[in-house]
Amino acid sequence: MPQTPSSLLRQIPQVGAMLSTSTGKAMAEDYSPGLLAEVLGQVLAELREGLQAGLGSVPAEEELFAQCQKRLQAMFALSKPALINASGVLLHTNLGRAPLAKLAARAAYEAGINYTPLEYDLAAGNRGDRQMQVEQLAARLLACDSALVVNNNAAAVLLMLTAIAKEKEVVVSRGELVEIGGSFRVPEVMIQSGCTLREVGATNKTRAADYQQTIGENTAALLKVHTSNYKVIGFTQAVEIPELVQVAHQAGLPLLADLGSGALLPLSQYGLPDEPGPKEALAQGADIVCFSGDKLLGGPQAGILAGDKALIDRMKKHPLMRALRPDKMTLAALEASLMLYQDPQLARQQIPLYQMLGTSIDVLHQRAMALKDSLSSYAQFSFEVVPSQAQLGGGSAPGETIPSIALSIKSDIISVQTLAAKLRLGEMPVVARIQQDAVLLDLRCVMEDQLTKLTQTVKDALDTEGV
Ligand SMILES: *Cc1c(COP(=O)(O)O)cnc(C)c1O
């Protein structure tokens, strides 16, 4: 006679009884009795619902424990902390911009797992300054009086304008009303900081006289914004920092410069146009410069303000500073990254961004050939080593490309979208580029120690096609 549902329901074990079995006790030690009881409760409740709906039967206890194990493992699985960037975009904002130098990552790790003298003066044994070290280092590297670190460059611009120009006017060229990645727009940041934007010139042309005519009683500063992610070409004119400094200083005003990336090394040796450097801008007379920590500096997300001590002190003391200040791990990673720049050669060797920019085409070609050779057994795919164009990204050097090499993968049995998705969902995710009917693995931003894992992910993705 078939069992009635109610007799089936009575076969469902009790949570308490399962917890006191040897398997239950062992699992409770790995997780905790409370968490195990909660997950067991869920599994049993779902089983009960299924049985009431006439589905399935009561599995053995081991099977129920196995289901719990799976759920607990999923609860404790870290989200993917790393991936391989085969997109060819070096400072990909969606992929976390610049990877840190190992020294910087180690510094962040040590700061993270330990107490640190974050706001403690070890010599005096009392309260110290959170940023003193990193500020002194930045000021030395940039040959200026003072520096300050905040959460990112958007925060730096907000703090700078609020502390210096609240309820006053700031003059900016119409050609420089930049939007960075959707939510950061110069005019909107100005509104947030409580100052009034005075636009001058036209989109394509602004002259020194345009600034001069607009400066009035209520003007607090002139602002220069690096047009980091677009280019105005053709009939154009802009006032560069040296001339703008003269205009500002004649009127007794400070010149503020949002440099965006703030490269500390020249890019020309990598075949790219040089970005405005903070040291150069300060030497040309800019009173305050600000720039990102995780663009061309190759450090952690941060905003660095540098220049005149009196102005920096105003920002330091501003109540907003408390909301914008960086944490101990960021400060440790930034300090370590800046330390490397004391020797440009060291920075080029140790900072991944410059390692990747500096890898020769020959080396990239060899790596692509090795990858291709290791895939030769996948006969249903065709592989070709092709020239490619990488980009800096992250709002740096717009429109400029960097020569690179890619492995192109084509197939008749699987769409490029499907293959790209399989690569993204690999054990070590790989973000590739789709170009027409091929998936391109651009090797410019694949780090040398990632090549084995790249090969493995590609093999796994091709394997799941049943070839
Ligand atoms: C990137 C950029 C910003 C924003 O910097 P974050 O560090 O991303 O906050 C601001 N201004 C300019 C000119 C930029 O290029």
PDB file of C-alpha atoms in Angstrom, residues 366-377 383 407:
ATOM      1  CA  GLN A 366      55.899  35.044 -27.777  1.00  0.00           C
ATOM      2  CA  ARG A 367      53.244  34.784 -25.069  1.00  0.00           C
ATOM      3  CA  ALA A 368      50.452  34.734 -27.640  1.00  0.00           C
ATOM      4  CA  MET A 369      52.239  32.030 -29.656  1.00  0.00           C
ATOM      5  CA  ALA A 370      52.713  29.910 -26.513  1.00  0.00           C
ATOM      6  CA  LEU A 371      49.020  30.262 -25.695  1.00  0.00           C
ATOM      7  CA  LYS A 372      48.096  29.328 -29.255  1.00  0.00           C
ATOM      8  CA  ASP A 373      50.365  26.260 -29.204  1.00  0.00           C
ATOM      9  CA  SER A 374      48.844  24.999 -25.974  1.00  0.00           C
ATOM     10  CA  LEU A 375      45.394  25.068 -27.593  1.00  0.00           C
ATOM     11  CA  SER A 376      46.280  23.173 -30.773  1.00  0.00           C
ATOM     12  CA  SER A 377      44.182  20.127 -29.839  1.00  0.00           C
ATOM     13  CA  PHE A 383      43.373  30.507 -33.418  1.00  0.00           C
ATOM     14  CA  LEU A 407      45.050  35.785 -29.691  1.00  0.00           C
TER      15      LEU A 407
END
